[in-house]
Amino acid sequence: MRRALGDRFRQARLQAGDAGSREWIQMVVNQIDGKPAGSGLPLDIRGTAFQRRDWEALRAVPAGTTVTYSGIARMIGKPAAVRAVARACAANELAVVIPCHRVVRKDGIFGGYRWGVQRKVNLLERERRND
């Protein structure tokens, strides 16, 4: 993780976290557990207007449940944009906080996941246990 962060943010200097960052980490852990993360988590969400709409719709999908790519396309008022929804999910770099792991293909198959399909399955199972 350090290497990935260093590669992405070459000018950044890593330093120990403070109480505020520990609180943010706990919010993310809560999200992984399927609990409310709270509204104080600062996010730097960067994407196109379409991606941002897609990701906002994903955040509305309840923990432990799934939705299809076509379901998200309908939610954002673009029912024909199923492939664009899939591309927006693939571009999501804020795993768990923008829960693209809750999106499945219309045949119910999990499909791809940026961090591996097994992690997608594990996240959903964890959310369902904590629901």
One Martini backbone bead per residue (centre of mass of N, CA, C, O) as a GRO file, in nm:
protein
  131
    1MET     BB    1   0.058   0.063  -0.021
    2ARG     BB    2   0.294   0.254  -0.004
    3ARG     BB    3   0.384   0.221  -0.295
    4ALA     BB    4   0.121   0.311  -0.431
    5LEU     BB    5   0.117   0.591  -0.302
    6GLY     BB    6   0.399   0.681  -0.401
    7ASP     BB    7   0.333   0.656  -0.705
    8ARG     BB    8   0.089   0.860  -0.702
    9PHE     BB    9   0.238   1.050  -0.459
   10ARG     BB   10   0.543   1.171  -0.507
   11GLN     BB   11   0.529   1.449  -0.318
   12ALA     BB   12   0.468   1.299  -0.076
   13ARG     BB   13   0.460   1.275   0.290
   14LEU     BB   14   0.490   1.051   0.521
   15GLN     BB   15   0.288   1.025   0.823
   16ALA     BB   16   0.167   1.011   1.109
   17GLY     BB   17  -0.115   0.976   1.261
   18ASP     BB   18  -0.400   1.105   1.393
   19ALA     BB   19  -0.700   1.126   1.536
   20GLY     BB   20  -0.845   1.198   1.272
   21SER     BB   21  -0.740   0.958   1.100
   22ARG     BB   22  -0.850   0.736   1.284
   23GLU     BB   23  -1.145   0.812   1.239
   24TRP     BB   24  -1.145   0.758   0.933
   25ILE     BB   25  -1.065   0.464   0.949
   26GLN     BB   26  -1.314   0.377   1.109
   27MET     BB   27  -1.516   0.451   0.888
   28VAL     BB   28  -1.411   0.243   0.685
   29VAL     BB   29  -1.448  -0.005   0.861
   30ASN     BB   30  -1.750   0.028   0.891
   31GLN     BB   31  -1.808  -0.005   0.592
   32ILE     BB   32  -1.698  -0.294   0.570
   33ASP     BB   33  -1.917  -0.386   0.800
   34GLY     BB   34  -2.196  -0.231   0.713
   35LYS     BB   35  -2.174   0.041   0.842
   36PRO     BB   36  -2.195   0.345   0.918
   37ALA     BB   37  -1.956   0.600   0.835
   38GLY     BB   38  -2.048   0.868   0.799
   39SER     BB   39  -2.014   1.226   0.705
   40GLY     BB   40  -1.689   1.301   0.779
   41LEU     BB   41  -1.566   1.185   0.523
   42PRO     BB   42  -1.311   1.274   0.331
   43LEU     BB   43  -1.343   1.336  -0.021
   44ASP     BB   44  -1.166   1.278  -0.343
   45ILE     BB   45  -1.370   1.305  -0.606
   46ARG     BB   46  -1.267   1.190  -0.930
   47GLY     BB   47  -1.458   1.281  -1.223
   48THR     BB   48  -1.695   1.261  -1.412
   49ALA     BB   49  -2.018   1.332  -1.420
   50PHE     BB   50  -2.102   1.041  -1.467
   51GLN     BB   51  -1.935   0.903  -1.249
   52ARG     BB   52  -2.054   1.059  -1.010
   53ARG     BB   53  -2.341   0.954  -1.046
   54ASP     BB   54  -2.275   0.659  -1.021
   55TRP     BB   55  -2.139   0.673  -0.738
   56GLU     BB   56  -2.386   0.786  -0.590
   57ALA     BB   57  -2.566   0.543  -0.645
   58LEU     BB   58  -2.387   0.336  -0.499
   59ARG     BB   59  -2.419   0.473  -0.212
   60ALA     BB   60  -2.740   0.379  -0.209
   61VAL     BB   61  -2.660   0.095  -0.169
   62PRO     BB   62  -2.713  -0.140   0.036
   63ALA     BB   63  -2.579  -0.327   0.250
   64GLY     BB   64  -2.559  -0.662   0.117
   65THR     BB   65  -2.636  -0.571  -0.162
   66THR     BB   66  -2.750  -0.582  -0.502
   67VAL     BB   67  -2.673  -0.461  -0.836
   68THR     BB   68  -2.703  -0.375  -1.149
   69TYR     BB   69  -2.589  -0.207  -1.409
   70SER     BB   70  -2.877  -0.144  -1.516
   71GLY     BB   71  -2.979  -0.031  -1.247
   72ILE     BB   72  -2.790   0.211  -1.238
   73ALA     BB   73  -2.871   0.333  -1.507
   74ARG     BB   74  -3.161   0.390  -1.414
   75MET     BB   75  -3.098   0.563  -1.160
   76ILE     BB   76  -2.948   0.789  -1.361
   77GLY     BB   77  -3.122   0.805  -1.640
   78LYS     BB   78  -2.938   0.570  -1.824
   79PRO     BB   79  -3.040   0.280  -1.957
   80ALA     BB   80  -2.814   0.260  -2.207
   81ALA     BB   81  -2.541   0.289  -1.998
   82VAL     BB   82  -2.406   0.016  -1.904
   83ARG     BB   83  -2.106   0.035  -1.996
   84ALA     BB   84  -2.048   0.304  -1.854
   85VAL     BB   85  -2.097   0.197  -1.573
   86ALA     BB   86  -1.873  -0.015  -1.579
   87ARG     BB   87  -1.644   0.190  -1.624
   88ALA     BB   88  -1.694   0.352  -1.366
   89CYS     BB   89  -1.639   0.121  -1.175
   90ALA     BB   90  -1.345   0.068  -1.277
   91ALA     BB   91  -1.254   0.377  -1.193
   92ASN     BB   92  -1.280   0.320  -0.903
   93GLU     BB   93  -1.068   0.420  -0.611
   94LEU     BB   94  -1.303   0.392  -0.365
   95ALA     BB   95  -1.321   0.155  -0.197
   96VAL     BB   96  -1.629   0.097  -0.028
   97VAL     BB   97  -1.718   0.395  -0.031
   98ILE     BB   98  -1.751   0.303  -0.331
   99PRO     BB   99  -1.966   0.022  -0.382
  100CYS     BB  100  -1.886  -0.176  -0.649
  101HIS     BB  101  -1.924  -0.463  -0.509
  102ARG     BB  102  -2.258  -0.442  -0.555
  103VAL     BB  103  -2.205  -0.520  -0.854
  104VAL     BB  104  -2.381  -0.701  -1.107
  105ARG     BB  105  -2.480  -0.898  -1.325
  106LYS     BB  106  -2.780  -0.997  -1.469
  107ASP     BB  107  -2.693  -1.315  -1.399
  108GLY     BB  108  -2.532  -1.272  -1.099
  109ILE     BB  109  -2.256  -1.230  -1.165
  110PHE     BB  110  -1.987  -1.060  -1.041
  111GLY     BB  111  -1.747  -1.018  -1.201
  112GLY     BB  112  -1.553  -0.765  -1.184
  113TYR     BB  113  -1.259  -0.636  -0.988
  114ARG     BB  114  -1.007  -0.436  -0.907
  115TRP     BB  115  -0.946  -0.631  -0.626
  116GLY     BB  116  -1.100  -0.877  -0.684
  117VAL     BB  117  -1.348  -1.109  -0.661
  118GLN     BB  118  -1.299  -1.221  -0.376
  119ARG     BB  119  -1.325  -0.949  -0.235
  120LYS     BB  120  -1.613  -0.897  -0.318
  121VAL     BB  121  -1.733  -1.140  -0.176
  122ASN     BB  122  -1.627  -1.073   0.110
  123LEU     BB  123  -1.769  -0.803   0.144
  124LEU     BB  124  -2.059  -0.906   0.117
  125GLU     BB  125  -2.049  -1.111   0.346
  126ARG     BB  126  -1.981  -0.911   0.569
  127GLU     BB  127  -2.230  -0.734   0.537
  128ARG     BB  128  -2.440  -0.962   0.588
  129ARG     BB  129  -2.344  -1.034   0.879
  130ASN     BB  130  -2.387  -0.713   0.977
  131ASP     BB  131  -2.710  -0.672   0.912
   0.00000   0.00000   0.00000
